[in-house]
XYZ file of N, CA and C in Angstrom:
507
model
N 122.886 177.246 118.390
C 121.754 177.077 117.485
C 120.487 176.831 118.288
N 119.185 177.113 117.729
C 118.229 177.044 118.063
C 117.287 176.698 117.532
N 116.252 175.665 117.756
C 115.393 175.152 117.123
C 113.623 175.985 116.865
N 113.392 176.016 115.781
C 112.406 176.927 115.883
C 110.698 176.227 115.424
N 109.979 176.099 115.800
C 108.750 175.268 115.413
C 107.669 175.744 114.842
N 107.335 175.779 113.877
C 106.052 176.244 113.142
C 104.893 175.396 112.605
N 103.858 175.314 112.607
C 102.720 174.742 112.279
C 101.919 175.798 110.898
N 102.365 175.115 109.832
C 101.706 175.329 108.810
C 100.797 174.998 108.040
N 99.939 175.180 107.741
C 98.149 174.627 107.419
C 98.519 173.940 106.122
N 98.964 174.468 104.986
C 99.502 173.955 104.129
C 100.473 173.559 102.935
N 100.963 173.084 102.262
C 102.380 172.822 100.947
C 102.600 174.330 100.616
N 101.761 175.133 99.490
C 102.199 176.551 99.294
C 102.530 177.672 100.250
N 101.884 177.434 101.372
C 102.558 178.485 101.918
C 104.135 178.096 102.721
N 104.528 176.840 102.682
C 105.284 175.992 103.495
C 106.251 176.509 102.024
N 105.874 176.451 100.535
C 107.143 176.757 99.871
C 107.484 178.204 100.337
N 106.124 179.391 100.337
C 106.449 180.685 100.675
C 107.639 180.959 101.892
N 107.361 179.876 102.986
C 107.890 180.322 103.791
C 109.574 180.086 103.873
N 109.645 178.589 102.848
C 110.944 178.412 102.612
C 111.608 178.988 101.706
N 110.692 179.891 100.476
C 111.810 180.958 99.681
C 112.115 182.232 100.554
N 111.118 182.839 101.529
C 111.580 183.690 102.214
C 112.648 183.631 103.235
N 112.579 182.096 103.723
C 114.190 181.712 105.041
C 115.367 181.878 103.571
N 115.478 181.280 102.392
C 116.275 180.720 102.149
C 116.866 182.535 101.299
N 115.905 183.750 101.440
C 116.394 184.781 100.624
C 116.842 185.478 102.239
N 116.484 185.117 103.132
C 116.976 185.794 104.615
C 118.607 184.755 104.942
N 118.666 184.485 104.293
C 119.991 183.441 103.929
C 119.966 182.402 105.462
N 118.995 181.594 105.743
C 118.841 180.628 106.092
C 119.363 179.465 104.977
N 120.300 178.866 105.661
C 120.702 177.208 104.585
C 119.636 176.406 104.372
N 119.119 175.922 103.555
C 118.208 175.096 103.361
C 118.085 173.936 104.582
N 119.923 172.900 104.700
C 119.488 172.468 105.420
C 119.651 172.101 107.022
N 119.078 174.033 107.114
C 118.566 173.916 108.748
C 116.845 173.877 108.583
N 116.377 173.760 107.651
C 114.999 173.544 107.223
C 114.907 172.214 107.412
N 113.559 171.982 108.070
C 113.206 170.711 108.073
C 111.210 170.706 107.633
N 111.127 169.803 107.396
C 109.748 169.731 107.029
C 109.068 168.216 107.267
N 108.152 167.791 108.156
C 107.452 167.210 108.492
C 105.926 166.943 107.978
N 105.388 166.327 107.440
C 103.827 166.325 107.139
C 103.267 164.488 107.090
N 102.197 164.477 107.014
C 101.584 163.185 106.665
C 101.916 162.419 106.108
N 102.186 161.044 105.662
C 102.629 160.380 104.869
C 101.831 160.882 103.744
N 100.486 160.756 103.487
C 100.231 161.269 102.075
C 100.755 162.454 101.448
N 101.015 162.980 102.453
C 101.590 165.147 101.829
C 102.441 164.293 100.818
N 102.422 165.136 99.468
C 103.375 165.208 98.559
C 103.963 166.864 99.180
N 105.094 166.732 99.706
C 106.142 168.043 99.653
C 106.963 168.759 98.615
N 107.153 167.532 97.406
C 107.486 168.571 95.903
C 108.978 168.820 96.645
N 109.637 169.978 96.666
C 110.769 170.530 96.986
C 110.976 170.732 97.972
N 109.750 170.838 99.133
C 110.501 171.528 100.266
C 111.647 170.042 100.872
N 112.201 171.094 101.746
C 113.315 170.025 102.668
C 112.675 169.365 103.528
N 112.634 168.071 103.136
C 112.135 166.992 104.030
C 112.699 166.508 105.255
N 112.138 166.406 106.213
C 113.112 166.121 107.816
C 113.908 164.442 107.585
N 114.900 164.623 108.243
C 115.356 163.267 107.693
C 115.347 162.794 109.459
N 116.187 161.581 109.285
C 116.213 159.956 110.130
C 116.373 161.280 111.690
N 117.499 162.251 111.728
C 118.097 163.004 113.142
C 117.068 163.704 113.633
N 116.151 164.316 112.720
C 114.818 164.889 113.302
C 113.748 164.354 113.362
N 112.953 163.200 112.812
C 111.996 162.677 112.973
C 112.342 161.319 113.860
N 113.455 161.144 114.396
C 113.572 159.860 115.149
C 114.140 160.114 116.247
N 114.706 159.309 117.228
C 115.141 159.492 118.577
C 116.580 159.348 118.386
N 117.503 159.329 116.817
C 118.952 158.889 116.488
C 120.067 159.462 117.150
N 120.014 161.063 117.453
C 120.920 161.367 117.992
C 121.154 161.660 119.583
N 120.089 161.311 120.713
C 119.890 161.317 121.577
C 120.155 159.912 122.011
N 120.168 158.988 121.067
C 120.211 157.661 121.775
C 121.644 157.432 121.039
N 122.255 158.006 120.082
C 124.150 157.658 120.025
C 124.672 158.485 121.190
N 124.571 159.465 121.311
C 124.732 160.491 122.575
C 124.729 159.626 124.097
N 123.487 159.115 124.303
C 123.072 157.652 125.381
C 124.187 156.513 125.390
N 123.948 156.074 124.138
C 125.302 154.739 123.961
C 126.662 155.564 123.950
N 126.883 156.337 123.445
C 128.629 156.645 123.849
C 129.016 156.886 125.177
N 127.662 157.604 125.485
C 128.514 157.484 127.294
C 128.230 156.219 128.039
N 127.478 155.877 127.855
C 126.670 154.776 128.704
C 127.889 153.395 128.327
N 127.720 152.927 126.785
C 129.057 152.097 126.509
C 130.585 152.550 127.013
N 131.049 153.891 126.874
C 132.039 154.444 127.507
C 132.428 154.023 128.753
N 131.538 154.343 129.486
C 131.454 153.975 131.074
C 131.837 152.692 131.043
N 130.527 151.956 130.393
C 130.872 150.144 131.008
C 132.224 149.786 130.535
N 132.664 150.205 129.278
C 133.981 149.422 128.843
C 134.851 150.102 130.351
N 135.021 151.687 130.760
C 135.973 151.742 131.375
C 136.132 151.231 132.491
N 134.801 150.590 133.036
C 134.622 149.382 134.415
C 134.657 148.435 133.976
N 134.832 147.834 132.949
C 135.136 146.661 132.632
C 136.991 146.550 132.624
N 137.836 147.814 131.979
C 139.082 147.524 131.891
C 139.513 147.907 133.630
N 138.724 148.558 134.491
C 139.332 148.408 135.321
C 139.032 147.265 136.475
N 138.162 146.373 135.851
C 137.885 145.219 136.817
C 139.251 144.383 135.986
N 139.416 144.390 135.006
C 140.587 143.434 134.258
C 141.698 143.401 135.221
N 141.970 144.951 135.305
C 143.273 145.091 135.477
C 143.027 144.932 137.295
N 141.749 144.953 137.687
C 142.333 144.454 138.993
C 142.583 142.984 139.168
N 142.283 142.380 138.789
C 142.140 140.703 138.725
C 143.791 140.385 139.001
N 144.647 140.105 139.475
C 146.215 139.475 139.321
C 146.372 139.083 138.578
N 147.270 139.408 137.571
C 147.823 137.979 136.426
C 147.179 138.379 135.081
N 145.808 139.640 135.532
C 145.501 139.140 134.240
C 145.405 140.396 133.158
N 146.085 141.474 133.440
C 146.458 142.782 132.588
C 148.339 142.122 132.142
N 148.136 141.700 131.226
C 149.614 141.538 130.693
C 149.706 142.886 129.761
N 148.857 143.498 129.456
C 149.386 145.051 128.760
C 149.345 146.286 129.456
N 149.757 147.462 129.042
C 149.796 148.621 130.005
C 148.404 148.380 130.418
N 148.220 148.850 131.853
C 146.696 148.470 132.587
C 146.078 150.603 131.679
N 146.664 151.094 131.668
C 146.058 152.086 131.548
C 145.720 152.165 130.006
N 146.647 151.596 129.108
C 145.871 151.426 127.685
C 144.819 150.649 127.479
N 144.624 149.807 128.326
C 143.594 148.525 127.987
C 142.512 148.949 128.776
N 142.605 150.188 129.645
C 140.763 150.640 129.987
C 140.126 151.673 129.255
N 141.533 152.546 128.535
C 141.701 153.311 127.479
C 141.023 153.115 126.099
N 141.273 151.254 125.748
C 141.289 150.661 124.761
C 139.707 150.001 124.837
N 139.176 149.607 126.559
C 137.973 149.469 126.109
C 136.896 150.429 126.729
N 137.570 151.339 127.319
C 136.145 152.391 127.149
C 136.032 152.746 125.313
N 137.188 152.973 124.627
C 136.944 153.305 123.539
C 135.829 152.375 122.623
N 136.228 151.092 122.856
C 135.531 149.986 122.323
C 133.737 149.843 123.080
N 133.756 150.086 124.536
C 132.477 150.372 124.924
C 131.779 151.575 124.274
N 132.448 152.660 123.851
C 131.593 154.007 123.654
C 131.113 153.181 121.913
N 131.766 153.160 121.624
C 131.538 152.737 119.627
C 130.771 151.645 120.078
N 130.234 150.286 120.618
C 129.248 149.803 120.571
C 128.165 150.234 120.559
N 128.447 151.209 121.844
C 127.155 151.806 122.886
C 126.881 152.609 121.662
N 127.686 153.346 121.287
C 126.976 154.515 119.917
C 126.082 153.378 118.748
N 127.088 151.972 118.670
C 125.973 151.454 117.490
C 124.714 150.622 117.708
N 125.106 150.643 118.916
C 123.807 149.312 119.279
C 122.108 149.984 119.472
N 122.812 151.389 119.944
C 121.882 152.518 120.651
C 121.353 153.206 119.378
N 122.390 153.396 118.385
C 121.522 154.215 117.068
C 120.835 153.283 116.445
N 120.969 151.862 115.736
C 119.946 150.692 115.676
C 118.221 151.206 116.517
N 118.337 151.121 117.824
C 117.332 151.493 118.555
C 116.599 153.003 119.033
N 117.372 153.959 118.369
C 116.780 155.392 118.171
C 116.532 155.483 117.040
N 116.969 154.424 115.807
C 116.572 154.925 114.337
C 114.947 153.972 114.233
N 114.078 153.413 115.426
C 113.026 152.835 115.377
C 112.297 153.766 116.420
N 112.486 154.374 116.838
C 111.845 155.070 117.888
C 111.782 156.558 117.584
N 109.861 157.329 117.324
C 110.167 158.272 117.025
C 110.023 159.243 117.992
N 110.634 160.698 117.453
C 111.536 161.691 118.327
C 110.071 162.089 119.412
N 110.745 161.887 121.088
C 109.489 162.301 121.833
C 109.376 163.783 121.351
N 110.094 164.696 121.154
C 109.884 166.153 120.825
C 108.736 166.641 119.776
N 108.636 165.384 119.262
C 107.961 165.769 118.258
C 105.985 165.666 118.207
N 106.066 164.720 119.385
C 104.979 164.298 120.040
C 103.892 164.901 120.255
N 104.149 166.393 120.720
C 103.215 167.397 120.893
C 102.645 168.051 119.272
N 103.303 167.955 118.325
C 102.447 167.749 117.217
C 101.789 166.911 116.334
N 101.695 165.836 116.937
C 101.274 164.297 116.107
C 99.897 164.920 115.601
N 98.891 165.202 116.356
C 97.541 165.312 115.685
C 97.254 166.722 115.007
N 98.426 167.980 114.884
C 98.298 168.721 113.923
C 98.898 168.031 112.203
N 99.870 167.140 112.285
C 100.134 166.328 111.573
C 99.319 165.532 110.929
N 98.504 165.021 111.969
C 97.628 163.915 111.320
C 96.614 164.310 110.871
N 96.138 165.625 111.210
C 95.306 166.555 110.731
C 95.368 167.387 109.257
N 96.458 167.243 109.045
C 97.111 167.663 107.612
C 98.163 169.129 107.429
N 98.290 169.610 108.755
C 99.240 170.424 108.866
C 100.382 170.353 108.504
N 102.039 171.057 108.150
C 103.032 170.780 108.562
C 103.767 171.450 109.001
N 104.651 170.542 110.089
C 105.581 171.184 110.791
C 106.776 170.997 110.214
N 107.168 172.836 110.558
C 108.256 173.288 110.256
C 109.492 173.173 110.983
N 110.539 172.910 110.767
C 111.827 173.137 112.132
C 112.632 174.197 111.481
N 113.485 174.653 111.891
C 114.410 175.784 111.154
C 114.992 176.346 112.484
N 116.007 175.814 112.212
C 117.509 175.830 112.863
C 118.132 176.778 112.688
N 118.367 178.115 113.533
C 118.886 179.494 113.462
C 119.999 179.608 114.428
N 121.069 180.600 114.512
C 121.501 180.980 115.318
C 120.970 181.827 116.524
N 121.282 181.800 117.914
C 120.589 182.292 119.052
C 120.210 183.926 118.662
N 121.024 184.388 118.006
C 120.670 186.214 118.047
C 119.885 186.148 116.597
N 119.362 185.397 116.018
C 118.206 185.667 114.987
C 117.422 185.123 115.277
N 117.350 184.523 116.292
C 115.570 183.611 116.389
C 114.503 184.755 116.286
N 114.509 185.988 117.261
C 113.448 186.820 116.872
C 113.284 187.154 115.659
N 114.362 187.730 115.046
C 114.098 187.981 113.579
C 113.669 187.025 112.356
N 114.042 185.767 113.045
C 113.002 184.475 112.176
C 112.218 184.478 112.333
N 111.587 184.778 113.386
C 110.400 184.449 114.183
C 109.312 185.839 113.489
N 110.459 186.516 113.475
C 109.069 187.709 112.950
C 109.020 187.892 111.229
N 110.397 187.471 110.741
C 109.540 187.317 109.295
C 108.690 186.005 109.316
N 109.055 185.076 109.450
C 108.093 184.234 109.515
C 106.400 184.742 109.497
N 106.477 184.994 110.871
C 105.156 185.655 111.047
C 104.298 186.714 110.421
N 105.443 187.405 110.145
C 105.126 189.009 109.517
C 104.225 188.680 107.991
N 105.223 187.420 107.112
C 104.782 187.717 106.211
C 103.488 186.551 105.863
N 103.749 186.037 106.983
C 102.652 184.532 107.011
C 102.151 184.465 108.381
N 100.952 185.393 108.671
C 100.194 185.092 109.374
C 99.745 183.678 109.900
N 99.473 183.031 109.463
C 98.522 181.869 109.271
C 99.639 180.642 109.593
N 100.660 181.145 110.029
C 101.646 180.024 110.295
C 102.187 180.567 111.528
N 101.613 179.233 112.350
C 101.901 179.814 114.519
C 103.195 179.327 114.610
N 103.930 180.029 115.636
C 105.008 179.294 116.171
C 104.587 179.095 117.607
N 105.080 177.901 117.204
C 105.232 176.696 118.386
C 106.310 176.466 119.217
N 106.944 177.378 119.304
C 108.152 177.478 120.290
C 110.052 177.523 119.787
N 110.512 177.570 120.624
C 111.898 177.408 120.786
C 112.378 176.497 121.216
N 113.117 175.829 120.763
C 114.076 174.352 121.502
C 115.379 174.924 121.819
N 116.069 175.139 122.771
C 117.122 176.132 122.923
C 118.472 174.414 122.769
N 118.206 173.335 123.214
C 119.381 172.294 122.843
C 118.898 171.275 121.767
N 119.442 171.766 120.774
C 119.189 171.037 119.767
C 120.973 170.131 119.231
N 120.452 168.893 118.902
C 121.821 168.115 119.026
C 122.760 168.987 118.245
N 124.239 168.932 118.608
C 125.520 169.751 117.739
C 124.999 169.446 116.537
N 125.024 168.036 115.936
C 124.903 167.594 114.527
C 123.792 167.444 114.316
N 122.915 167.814 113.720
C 121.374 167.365 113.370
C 121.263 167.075 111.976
């Protein structure tokens, strides 16, 4: 999948552009939609908590990062003498597992307050009253998104390609 970025001036053409993804049989929700807090958006698909925040880059962070420490933690246990009374290999097993699931919750807490750096480079078309579009395609249609998009809506730039966009968004 591939992330696709558009800057749209305003609400009607932002619906135009989402009845035309959604008759090119784009799923609605690989649509995302971004605007001002005042924008009333009406119907379009609003970006939720995975695209407007830092959420899935920082569970991604804590599972490995907690992963790791639990599995240096079960293997400092089990070096200690005396003090692995269970299989030494289930119990580093048992807390990398237990390190990754912290690290995933402690870390999404702190990416669901922090918003997405990606998104950064459009703050002041945003604040300006634009909105940005995301729309999540497979790799062999991005051009062909890219050019209806364009084709039939001039007036709406694309702003690039994100070629790693999280598995789950």
């Amino acid at each position: 999948m591939r992330r696709l970025y558009f800057l749209i001036p305003d609400v009607p053409t932002a619906k135009k552009i989402v009845d035309d993804l959604l008759l090119a049989r784009v799923l609605e929700r690989h649509i995302h939609v971004i605007a001002r807090e005042d924008t009333p958006l009406g119907e379009l698909p609003e970006a939720g908590l995975a695209q407007r925040t830092d959420l899935i880059p920082a569970i991604e962070r804590g599972l490995s990062y907690g992963g790791a420490t639990g599995m240096l933690a079960g293997l400092l246990v089990i070096a200690i003498p005396g003090a692995a009374v269970v299989s030494a290999g289930a119990l580093v097993v048992a807390l990398a597992f237990a390190g990754s699931a912290m690290g995933a919750w402690l870390s999404s807490m702190v990416g669901m307050s922090i918003d997405s750096p990606r998104l950064k480079p459009f703050e002041q078309a945003i604040q300006a009253g634009q909105l940005l579009m995301m729309v999540d395609v497979d790799a062999e249609r991005v051009d062909e998104t890219v050019a209806l998009i364009h084709g039939h809506h001039p007036e709406a730039k694309p702003e690039g390609v994100e070629a790693d966009i999280p598995a789950f968004p």
